[in-house]
mmCIF file of C-alpha atoms in Angstrom:
data_model
loop_
_atom_site.group_PDB
_atom_site.id
_atom_site.type_symbol
_atom_site.label_atom_id
_atom_site.label_comp_id
_atom_site.label_asym_id
_atom_site.label_seq_id
_atom_site.Cartn_x
_atom_site.Cartn_y
_atom_site.Cartn_z
ATOM 1 C CA MET A 280 56.013 -44.912 11.152
ATOM 2 C CA LYS A 281 54.592 -42.251 8.865
ATOM 3 C CA THR A 282 50.811 -41.918 8.764
ATOM 4 C CA TYR A 283 48.947 -41.051 5.569
ATOM 5 C CA GLU A 284 48.534 -37.462 6.762
ATOM 6 C CA HIS A 285 52.276 -37.194 7.389
ATOM 7 C CA ILE A 286 52.981 -38.609 3.919
ATOM 8 C CA VAL A 287 50.643 -36.084 2.270
ATOM 9 C CA GLU A 288 52.248 -33.262 4.231
ATOM 10 C CA LEU A 289 55.738 -34.405 3.278
ATOM 11 C CA LEU A 290 54.862 -34.550 -0.435
ATOM 12 C CA GLY A 291 53.276 -31.097 -0.429
ATOM 13 C CA ASP A 292 52.014 -30.008 -3.846
ATOM 14 C CA LYS A 293 53.286 -33.300 -5.334
ATOM 15 C CA ALA A 294 50.882 -35.383 -3.220
ATOM 16 C CA SER A 295 48.166 -35.784 -5.830
ATOM 17 C CA HIS A 296 50.721 -36.564 -8.561
ATOM 18 C CA TYR A 297 52.000 -39.575 -6.636
ATOM 19 C CA LEU A 298 48.981 -40.677 -4.600
ATOM 20 C CA ASP A 299 46.061 -40.246 -7.018
ATOM 21 C CA HIS A 300 47.511 -41.522 -10.290
ATOM 22 C CA VAL A 301 45.756 -44.481 -11.938
ATOM 23 C CA SER A 302 47.761 -46.715 -14.288
ATOM 24 C CA GLU A 303 45.730 -47.434 -17.417
ATOM 25 C CA LYS A 304 48.297 -49.036 -19.728
ATOM 26 C CA ILE A 305 49.116 -52.134 -17.677
ATOM 27 C CA THR A 306 46.325 -52.304 -15.105
ATOM 28 C CA LYS A 307 46.620 -53.535 -11.541
ATOM 29 C CA ASP A 308 44.258 -56.479 -12.122
ATOM 30 C CA GLU A 309 46.847 -57.950 -14.513
ATOM 31 C CA LEU A 310 49.469 -58.201 -11.753
ATOM 32 C CA GLN A 311 50.344 -60.592 -8.971
ATOM 33 C CA LEU A 312 50.327 -58.124 -6.090
ATOM 34 C CA PRO A 313 52.242 -58.489 -2.819
ATOM 35 C CA GLU A 314 50.163 -60.263 -0.191
ATOM 36 C CA LYS A 315 50.486 -62.344 2.947
ATOM 37 C CA ASN A 316 50.633 -65.685 1.115
ATOM 38 C CA VAL A 317 52.793 -64.508 -1.792
ATOM 39 C CA VAL A 318 55.289 -67.389 -1.424
ATOM 40 C CA ASP A 319 52.477 -69.946 -1.727
ATOM 41 C CA LYS A 320 50.829 -68.066 -4.594
ATOM 42 C CA VAL A 321 53.998 -67.777 -6.678
ATOM 43 C CA PHE A 322 56.401 -70.564 -5.747
ATOM 44 C CA LEU A 323 54.327 -73.489 -4.483
ATOM 45 C CA ASN A 324 54.027 -74.971 -7.986
ATOM 46 C CA SER A 325 57.566 -74.033 -9.028
ATOM 47 C CA ASP A 326 60.690 -76.180 -9.089
ATOM 48 C CA ARG A 327 62.061 -74.475 -5.937
ATOM 49 C CA ASN A 328 62.597 -77.070 -3.235
ATOM 50 C CA THR A 329 60.968 -76.907 0.188
ATOM 51 C CA ARG A 330 64.020 -75.350 1.821
ATOM 52 C CA VAL A 331 63.972 -72.457 -0.681
ATOM 53 C CA LEU A 332 60.303 -71.931 0.138
ATOM 54 C CA GLY A 333 61.315 -71.834 3.788
ATOM 55 C CA SER A 334 64.028 -69.264 3.119
ATOM 56 C CA LEU A 335 61.654 -67.058 1.128
ATOM 57 C CA SER A 336 59.070 -67.336 3.890
ATOM 58 C CA LYS A 337 61.718 -66.361 6.443
ATOM 59 C CA LEU A 338 62.503 -63.211 4.452
ATOM 60 C CA TYR A 339 58.875 -62.228 3.870
ATOM 61 C CA ASN A 340 57.873 -62.926 7.469
ATOM 62 C CA HIS A 341 60.581 -61.068 9.369
ATOM 63 C CA GLY A 342 60.647 -57.539 10.744
ATOM 64 C CA ASN A 343 58.089 -54.752 10.657
ATOM 65 C CA LEU A 344 56.706 -55.754 7.241
ATOM 66 C CA ALA A 345 56.256 -59.423 8.176
ATOM 67 C CA GLY A 346 53.172 -60.957 6.610
ATOM 68 C CA THR A 347 52.501 -58.079 4.194
ATOM 69 C CA GLY A 348 54.220 -59.419 1.075
ATOM 70 C CA TYR A 349 56.580 -56.427 1.138
ATOM 71 C CA LEU A 350 60.305 -56.266 1.877
ATOM 72 C CA SER A 351 62.524 -53.687 3.563
ATOM 73 C CA ILE A 352 66.152 -54.751 3.140
ATOM 74 C CA LEU A 353 69.281 -52.959 4.381
ATOM 75 C CA PRO A 354 72.126 -53.362 1.820
ATOM 76 C CA VAL A 355 75.660 -52.306 2.732
ATOM 77 C CA ASP A 356 78.332 -53.424 0.277
ATOM 78 C CA GLN A 357 79.443 -49.902 -0.594
ATOM 79 C CA GLY A 358 82.745 -50.432 1.220
ATOM 80 C CA ILE A 359 83.776 -52.457 -1.815
ATOM 81 C CA GLU A 360 81.594 -50.927 -4.514
ATOM 82 C CA HIS A 361 82.253 -47.251 -3.647
ATOM 83 C CA SER A 362 85.347 -47.552 -1.368
ATOM 84 C CA ALA A 363 85.088 -47.797 2.403
ATOM 85 C CA ALA A 364 86.435 -44.342 3.273
ATOM 86 C CA PHE A 365 84.049 -42.612 0.869
ATOM 87 C CA SER A 366 81.096 -44.696 2.063
ATOM 88 C CA PHE A 367 81.652 -44.462 5.810
ATOM 89 C CA TYR A 368 83.307 -41.092 6.457
ATOM 90 C CA LYS A 369 79.918 -39.551 7.301
ATOM 91 C CA ASN A 370 79.461 -42.161 10.036
ATOM 92 C CA PRO A 371 82.685 -44.080 10.792
ATOM 93 C CA ASP A 372 80.799 -46.447 13.133
ATOM 94 C CA TYR A 373 79.886 -48.479 10.062
ATOM 95 C CA PHE A 374 83.487 -49.493 9.421
ATOM 96 C CA ASP A 375 82.491 -52.094 12.041
ATOM 97 C CA PRO A 376 80.028 -54.408 10.269
ATOM 98 C CA GLU A 377 78.316 -55.318 13.536
ATOM 99 C CA ASN A 378 76.709 -51.877 13.479
ATOM 100 C CA ILE A 379 75.292 -52.617 10.029
ATOM 101 C CA ILE A 380 73.571 -55.731 11.388
ATOM 102 C CA LYS A 381 72.395 -53.850 14.481
ATOM 103 C CA LEU A 382 70.839 -51.153 12.269
ATOM 104 C CA ALA A 383 68.883 -53.773 10.303
ATOM 105 C CA ILE A 384 67.621 -55.372 13.514
ATOM 106 C CA GLU A 385 66.714 -52.110 15.254
ATOM 107 C CA ALA A 386 64.930 -50.820 12.158
ATOM 108 C CA GLY A 387 62.902 -54.022 11.767
ATOM 109 C CA CYS A 388 64.201 -54.870 8.294
ATOM 110 C CA ASN A 389 63.310 -58.147 6.605
ATOM 111 C CA GLY A 390 66.997 -58.838 6.078
ATOM 112 C CA VAL A 391 70.517 -57.399 5.865
ATOM 113 C CA ALA A 392 72.567 -57.700 2.676
ATOM 114 C CA SER A 393 76.319 -57.342 2.969
ATOM 115 C CA THR A 394 79.682 -58.942 2.266
ATOM 116 C CA PHE A 395 81.231 -62.316 3.082
ATOM 117 C CA GLY A 396 83.671 -60.662 5.482
ATOM 118 C CA GLY A 397 81.178 -58.441 7.276
ATOM 119 C CA LEU A 398 78.411 -60.998 7.762
ATOM 120 C CA GLY A 399 80.782 -63.903 8.321
ATOM 121 C CA LEU A 400 82.500 -62.141 11.220
ATOM 122 C CA TYR A 401 79.231 -62.023 13.176
ATOM 123 C CA ALA A 402 77.384 -65.036 11.764
ATOM 124 C CA ARG A 403 77.301 -67.039 14.990
ATOM 125 C CA LYS A 404 75.900 -64.051 16.905
ATOM 126 C CA TYR A 405 73.272 -62.807 14.439
ATOM 127 C CA ALA A 406 72.488 -65.207 11.549
ATOM 128 C CA HIS A 407 69.589 -66.688 13.535
ATOM 129 C CA LYS A 408 68.286 -63.246 14.560
ATOM 130 C CA VAL A 409 67.944 -61.516 11.179
ATOM 131 C CA PRO A 410 68.025 -63.061 7.686
ATOM 132 C CA PHE A 411 71.497 -62.778 6.144
ATOM 133 C CA ILE A 412 71.757 -62.027 2.417
ATOM 134 C CA VAL A 413 75.362 -62.581 1.355
ATOM 135 C CA LYS A 414 76.469 -60.529 -1.647
ATOM 136 C CA ILE A 415 78.700 -62.940 -3.544
ATOM 137 C CA ASN A 416 80.201 -60.653 -6.218
ATOM 138 C CA HIS A 417 81.392 -57.060 -6.417
ATOM 139 C CA ASN A 418 82.977 -54.436 -8.654
ATOM 140 C CA GLU A 419 86.137 -53.427 -6.785
ATOM 141 C CA LEU A 420 87.399 -49.907 -7.495
ATOM 142 C CA LEU A 421 91.172 -50.342 -7.195
ATOM 143 C CA THR A 422 91.532 -51.489 -10.806
ATOM 144 C CA TYR A 423 92.634 -48.498 -12.894
ATOM 145 C CA PRO A 424 91.104 -47.548 -15.166
ATOM 146 C CA ASN A 425 87.905 -48.796 -13.556
ATOM 147 C CA LYS A 426 85.938 -51.350 -15.532
ATOM 148 C CA TYR A 427 82.352 -52.571 -15.550
ATOM 149 C CA ASP A 428 82.859 -56.032 -14.125
ATOM 150 C CA GLN A 429 81.724 -58.098 -11.159
ATOM 151 C CA THR A 430 84.065 -60.606 -9.533
ATOM 152 C CA LEU A 431 83.076 -63.498 -7.277
ATOM 153 C CA PHE A 432 84.369 -62.877 -3.745
ATOM 154 C CA GLY A 433 83.445 -66.256 -2.258
ATOM 155 C CA THR A 434 81.465 -69.423 -2.828
ATOM 156 C CA VAL A 435 77.807 -70.264 -2.458
ATOM 157 C CA LYS A 436 78.747 -72.997 0.029
ATOM 158 C CA GLU A 437 80.482 -70.414 2.256
ATOM 159 C CA ALA A 438 77.275 -68.369 2.358
ATOM 160 C CA TRP A 439 75.297 -71.496 3.250
ATOM 161 C CA ASN A 440 77.800 -72.438 5.976
ATOM 162 C CA MET A 441 77.394 -69.071 7.709
ATOM 163 C CA GLY A 442 73.624 -69.598 7.859
ATOM 164 C CA ALA A 443 72.596 -67.243 5.062
ATOM 165 C CA THR A 444 68.934 -67.133 4.100
ATOM 166 C CA ALA A 445 69.736 -65.852 0.614
ATOM 167 C CA ILE A 446 72.556 -64.854 -1.686
ATOM 168 C CA GLY A 447 72.667 -61.664 -3.701
ATOM 169 C CA ALA A 448 74.589 -60.972 -6.888
ATOM 170 C CA THR A 449 74.984 -58.272 -9.530
ATOM 171 C CA ILE A 450 75.081 -58.602 -13.289
ATOM 172 C CA TYR A 451 76.094 -55.576 -15.370
ATOM 173 C CA PHE A 452 73.854 -56.145 -18.381
ATOM 174 C CA GLY A 453 75.243 -54.431 -21.467
ATOM 175 C CA SER A 454 78.884 -54.570 -20.345
ATOM 176 C CA GLU A 455 81.599 -56.455 -22.214
ATOM 177 C CA GLU A 456 81.785 -58.962 -19.353
ATOM 178 C CA SER A 457 78.021 -59.511 -18.991
ATOM 179 C CA ASN A 458 77.941 -62.918 -20.701
ATOM 180 C CA ARG A 459 80.537 -64.314 -18.295
ATOM 181 C CA GLN A 460 78.714 -62.782 -15.323
ATOM 182 C CA LEU A 461 75.455 -64.283 -16.586
ATOM 183 C CA ARG A 462 76.987 -67.769 -16.698
ATOM 184 C CA GLU A 463 78.627 -67.402 -13.279
ATOM 185 C CA ILE A 464 75.530 -66.166 -11.517
ATOM 186 C CA SER A 465 73.103 -68.576 -13.178
ATOM 187 C CA GLU A 466 75.323 -71.411 -11.894
ATOM 188 C CA ALA A 467 75.557 -69.801 -8.454
ATOM 189 C CA PHE A 468 71.790 -69.394 -8.258
ATOM 190 C CA ALA A 469 71.250 -73.027 -9.199
ATOM 191 C CA GLU A 470 73.634 -74.116 -6.433
ATOM 192 C CA ALA A 471 72.006 -71.753 -3.928
ATOM 193 C CA HIS A 472 68.579 -73.188 -4.723
ATOM 194 C CA SER A 473 69.891 -76.741 -4.365
ATOM 195 C CA LEU A 474 71.114 -75.819 -0.864
ATOM 196 C CA GLY A 475 67.825 -74.153 0.046
ATOM 197 C CA MET A 476 68.769 -70.469 -0.157
ATOM 198 C CA ALA A 477 66.782 -67.758 -1.921
ATOM 199 C CA THR A 478 68.335 -65.634 -4.683
ATOM 200 C CA ILE A 479 68.298 -61.860 -5.249
ATOM 201 C CA LEU A 480 69.718 -60.272 -8.396
ATOM 202 C CA TRP A 481 70.934 -56.694 -8.733
ATOM 203 C CA CYS A 482 69.959 -56.146 -12.406
ATOM 204 C CA TYR A 483 72.063 -53.151 -13.404
ATOM 205 C CA THR A 484 72.911 -51.802 -16.846
ATOM 206 C CA ARG A 485 76.449 -50.673 -17.680
ATOM 207 C CA ASN A 486 77.735 -49.438 -21.028
ATOM 208 C CA GLU A 487 79.333 -46.134 -22.035
ATOM 209 C CA ALA A 488 76.948 -45.982 -25.007
ATOM 210 C CA PHE A 489 73.954 -45.932 -22.654
ATOM 211 C CA LYS A 490 74.888 -42.369 -21.680
ATOM 212 C CA THR A 491 74.521 -39.854 -24.506
ATOM 213 C CA ASP A 492 75.218 -36.136 -24.681
ATOM 214 C CA THR A 493 71.621 -35.397 -23.697
ATOM 215 C CA GLU A 494 70.440 -38.303 -21.494
ATOM 216 C CA ASP A 495 71.618 -41.131 -19.251
ATOM 217 C CA TYR A 496 69.663 -44.230 -20.229
ATOM 218 C CA HIS A 497 71.197 -46.540 -17.606
ATOM 219 C CA SER A 498 67.977 -46.043 -15.644
ATOM 220 C CA SER A 499 65.560 -45.922 -18.572
ATOM 221 C CA ALA A 500 62.397 -47.959 -18.121
ATOM 222 C CA ASP A 501 62.889 -50.078 -21.239
ATOM 223 C CA LEU A 502 66.532 -51.026 -20.613
ATOM 224 C CA THR A 503 66.100 -51.735 -16.890
ATOM 225 C CA SER A 504 62.921 -53.703 -17.570
ATOM 226 C CA GLN A 505 64.735 -55.930 -20.058
ATOM 227 C CA ALA A 506 67.507 -56.426 -17.485
ATOM 228 C CA ASN A 507 64.806 -57.559 -15.046
ATOM 229 C CA HIS A 508 63.448 -59.995 -17.621
ATOM 230 C CA LEU A 509 66.900 -61.508 -18.092
ATOM 231 C CA GLY A 510 67.336 -61.731 -14.329
ATOM 232 C CA ILE A 511 64.158 -63.693 -13.698
ATOM 233 C CA THR A 512 65.109 -66.022 -16.546
ATOM 234 C CA ILE A 513 68.049 -67.293 -14.475
ATOM 235 C CA GLN A 514 65.571 -67.851 -11.600
ATOM 236 C CA ALA A 515 66.198 -64.878 -9.376
ATOM 237 C CA ASP A 516 63.520 -65.043 -6.674
ATOM 238 C CA ILE A 517 63.658 -61.262 -6.119
ATOM 239 C CA ILE A 518 64.880 -58.523 -8.461
ATOM 240 C CA LYS A 519 66.674 -55.391 -7.292
ATOM 241 C CA GLN A 520 66.526 -52.488 -9.735
ATOM 242 C CA LYS A 521 66.996 -48.746 -9.775
ATOM 243 C CA LEU A 522 63.824 -46.721 -10.103
ATOM 244 C CA PRO A 523 63.421 -45.647 -13.757
ATOM 245 C CA THR A 524 63.976 -41.959 -14.443
ATOM 246 C CA THR A 525 63.479 -41.907 -18.215
ATOM 247 C CA ASN A 526 62.477 -44.126 -21.161
ATOM 248 C CA TYR A 527 63.172 -44.746 -24.877
ATOM 249 C CA GLY A 528 66.651 -46.170 -24.304
ATOM 250 C CA PHE A 529 66.438 -48.702 -27.137
ATOM 251 C CA LYS A 530 64.939 -46.138 -29.501
ATOM 252 C CA ASN A 531 67.203 -43.179 -28.782
ATOM 253 C CA ILE A 532 70.434 -45.141 -28.514
ATOM 254 C CA GLY A 533 69.417 -47.096 -31.606
ATOM 255 C CA PHE A 534 69.894 -50.783 -30.777
ATOM 256 C CA GLY A 535 67.932 -53.854 -29.721
ATOM 257 C CA LYS A 536 64.325 -54.502 -30.729
ATOM 258 C CA PHE A 537 61.760 -51.711 -30.392
ATOM 259 C CA ASN A 538 58.981 -49.775 -32.066
ATOM 260 C CA ASP A 539 56.908 -46.757 -31.134
ATOM 261 C CA ALA A 540 53.813 -48.871 -30.510
ATOM 262 C CA MET A 541 55.552 -50.805 -27.761
ATOM 263 C CA TYR A 542 56.163 -47.622 -25.774
ATOM 264 C CA GLU A 543 52.666 -46.247 -26.409
ATOM 265 C CA THR A 544 50.982 -49.535 -25.468
ATOM 266 C CA LEU A 545 52.867 -50.281 -22.272
ATOM 267 C CA THR A 546 53.605 -47.059 -20.430
ATOM 268 C CA THR A 547 53.440 -43.284 -20.046
ATOM 269 C CA GLU A 548 55.940 -40.766 -18.705
ATOM 270 C CA HIS A 549 54.484 -40.963 -15.198
ATOM 271 C CA PRO A 550 57.058 -42.481 -12.773
ATOM 272 C CA ILE A 551 54.540 -45.041 -11.497
ATOM 273 C CA ASP A 552 53.834 -46.239 -15.031
ATOM 274 C CA LEU A 553 57.553 -46.449 -15.807
ATOM 275 C CA CYS A 554 58.020 -48.603 -12.706
ATOM 276 C CA ARG A 555 54.938 -50.641 -13.660
ATOM 277 C CA LEU A 556 56.821 -51.654 -16.823
ATOM 278 C CA GLN A 557 59.644 -52.958 -14.609
ATOM 279 C CA VAL A 558 57.107 -54.941 -12.568
ATOM 280 C CA ALA A 559 55.525 -56.363 -15.723
ATOM 281 C CA ASN A 560 58.919 -57.622 -16.853
ATOM 282 C CA CYS A 561 59.167 -59.549 -13.576
ATOM 283 C CA TYR A 562 56.500 -61.992 -14.813
ATOM 284 C CA MET A 563 53.733 -59.490 -14.081
ATOM 285 C CA GLY A 564 54.821 -59.112 -10.483
ATOM 286 C CA LYS A 565 55.175 -62.803 -9.695
ATOM 287 C CA ILE A 566 58.871 -62.215 -9.032
ATOM 288 C CA GLY A 567 59.093 -59.377 -6.527
ATOM 289 C CA LEU A 568 60.662 -56.089 -7.639
ATOM 290 C CA ILE A 569 62.501 -54.123 -4.980
ATOM 291 C CA ASN A 570 63.833 -50.716 -5.987
ATOM 292 C CA SER A 571 67.014 -49.199 -4.605
ATOM 293 C CA GLY A 572 66.987 -46.077 -2.468
ATOM 294 C CA GLY A 573 69.867 -44.271 -4.184
ATOM 295 C CA GLY A 574 72.602 -42.129 -2.685
ATOM 296 C CA SER A 575 72.357 -39.819 0.308
ATOM 297 C CA LYS A 576 71.884 -36.106 -0.398
ATOM 298 C CA GLY A 577 71.214 -34.946 3.146
ATOM 299 C CA GLU A 578 68.018 -33.190 4.191
ATOM 300 C CA SER A 579 66.003 -34.374 1.190
ATOM 301 C CA ASP A 580 66.697 -38.065 1.872
ATOM 302 C CA LEU A 581 63.455 -38.819 3.727
ATOM 303 C CA THR A 582 61.251 -37.189 1.099
ATOM 304 C CA GLU A 583 63.106 -38.947 -1.712
ATOM 305 C CA ALA A 584 62.880 -42.298 0.070
ATOM 306 C CA ILE A 585 59.153 -41.864 0.697
ATOM 307 C CA ILE A 586 58.552 -40.978 -2.970
ATOM 308 C CA THR A 587 60.547 -44.026 -4.118
ATOM 309 C CA ALA A 588 58.525 -46.252 -1.792
ATOM 310 C CA ILE A 589 55.228 -44.787 -3.034
ATOM 311 C CA VAL A 590 56.191 -45.247 -6.677
ATOM 312 C CA ASN A 591 57.341 -48.820 -6.068
ATOM 313 C CA LYS A 592 54.268 -49.787 -4.026
ATOM 314 C CA ARG A 593 51.709 -48.128 -6.290
ATOM 315 C CA ALA A 594 53.390 -49.673 -9.363
ATOM 316 C CA GLY A 595 52.973 -53.156 -7.853
ATOM 317 C CA GLY A 596 56.515 -53.573 -6.564
ATOM 318 C CA SER A 597 57.513 -55.540 -3.486
ATOM 319 C CA GLY A 598 59.524 -53.068 -1.448
ATOM 320 C CA LEU A 599 62.725 -51.105 -1.068
ATOM 321 C CA ILE A 600 66.376 -52.022 -0.573
ATOM 322 C CA LEU A 601 67.745 -48.858 0.965
ATOM 323 C CA GLY A 602 71.249 -48.392 2.373
ATOM 324 C CA ARG A 603 73.162 -45.136 2.020
ATOM 325 C CA LYS A 604 70.288 -42.887 3.012
ATOM 326 C CA ALA A 605 70.110 -44.855 6.283
ATOM 327 C CA PHE A 606 73.700 -45.649 7.265
ATOM 328 C CA GLN A 607 75.292 -42.354 6.196
ATOM 329 C CA ARG A 608 73.670 -40.597 9.160
ATOM 330 C CA PRO A 609 73.478 -41.103 12.945
ATOM 331 C CA PHE A 610 72.124 -44.515 13.998
ATOM 332 C CA LYS A 611 68.834 -43.215 15.431
ATOM 333 C CA GLU A 612 68.122 -41.119 12.325
ATOM 334 C CA GLY A 613 68.839 -44.127 10.105
ATOM 335 C CA VAL A 614 66.336 -46.198 12.061
ATOM 336 C CA GLU A 615 63.721 -43.437 11.784
ATOM 337 C CA LEU A 616 64.225 -43.126 8.022
ATOM 338 C CA LEU A 617 63.792 -46.874 7.499
ATOM 339 C CA HIS A 618 60.673 -46.788 9.682
ATOM 340 C CA GLY A 619 59.337 -43.964 7.506
ATOM 341 C CA VAL A 620 59.782 -46.039 4.370
ATOM 342 C CA GLN A 621 58.203 -49.087 5.993
ATOM 343 C CA GLY A 622 55.258 -46.895 6.963
ATOM 344 C CA VAL A 623 54.410 -46.403 3.288
ATOM 345 C CA TYR A 624 54.025 -50.167 2.829
ATOM 346 C CA LEU A 625 51.994 -50.507 6.026
ATOM 347 C CA GLU A 626 49.704 -47.600 5.114
ATOM 348 C CA LYS A 627 46.506 -49.031 3.600
ATOM 349 C CA LYS A 628 45.544 -45.676 2.057
ATOM 350 C CA VAL A 629 48.594 -45.871 -0.231
ATOM 351 C CA THR A 630 47.035 -48.216 -2.765
ATOM 352 C CA ILE A 631 48.039 -49.886 -6.034
ATOM 353 C CA ALA A 632 47.626 -47.441 -8.923
#
């Protein structure tokens, strides 16, 4: 685990930028922050049944971050989303899904998110040892030309039968197929809750118009935040979102509802403030926001992962869901990287901005 001194050393001249910033637009006292009893604080008075509360508690109380209110989840569905050969050629061991589960266990993750096939093959051996999060829909890449759609790969009941603690799903907000995806996943989430499983939504934006000649607004703070707000409306218990890298998507693309005052009132250009807007759109932090770790670039992966964790934690987020940076390297190095990220959430000197 990384100590505060190690974190400062790793950040170098960027340390103060990330560690000393204070958010003044949406302040920390307005948020529900991650804490030991976060399930009681948020869901005890909700319509979630007792088995859902049990599943959420199982997630929040497993692994190295147990009892902190934070989550470290290992997601590996890239074999479908990005093609298996492209995803696993750097470490072919992960063609065998058992190694994915072993990585999550060895690294002390709160849970492992993967496919019906991968988790189902080893359910009897591992479902009681680490929380399973079954990803129920995917965008397969063999359709040509590729399209922005998510297709159900199995049923909620199948996930329940294999002992899953939660289901995960993606909606491509902004795509032509988003309304159908929204209906499918809202129904799936309702069924999952009735069976006692928790729900995690990958709230991604997809539309050719979101990428202009000068900027890619798929990860803009305003568009991703609105995607979060739609996701919690269909009762996602946890939101997965990319870390925002820009803003002014509605304004500069020229659609939706916006005005200059909304941007000036709610956020600044600082990455922590941009992420704070995402947290605010998750019912002021009551629904946990976990940011994704992004692709693997090699030597810079640890630094990038640490920065993402710092931004998420200091913004009021609930953790990281990091895959490629961990599994696209030797097993031991993947474990060490995940431990480094978890160290940010365990480090008391890394505080809410």
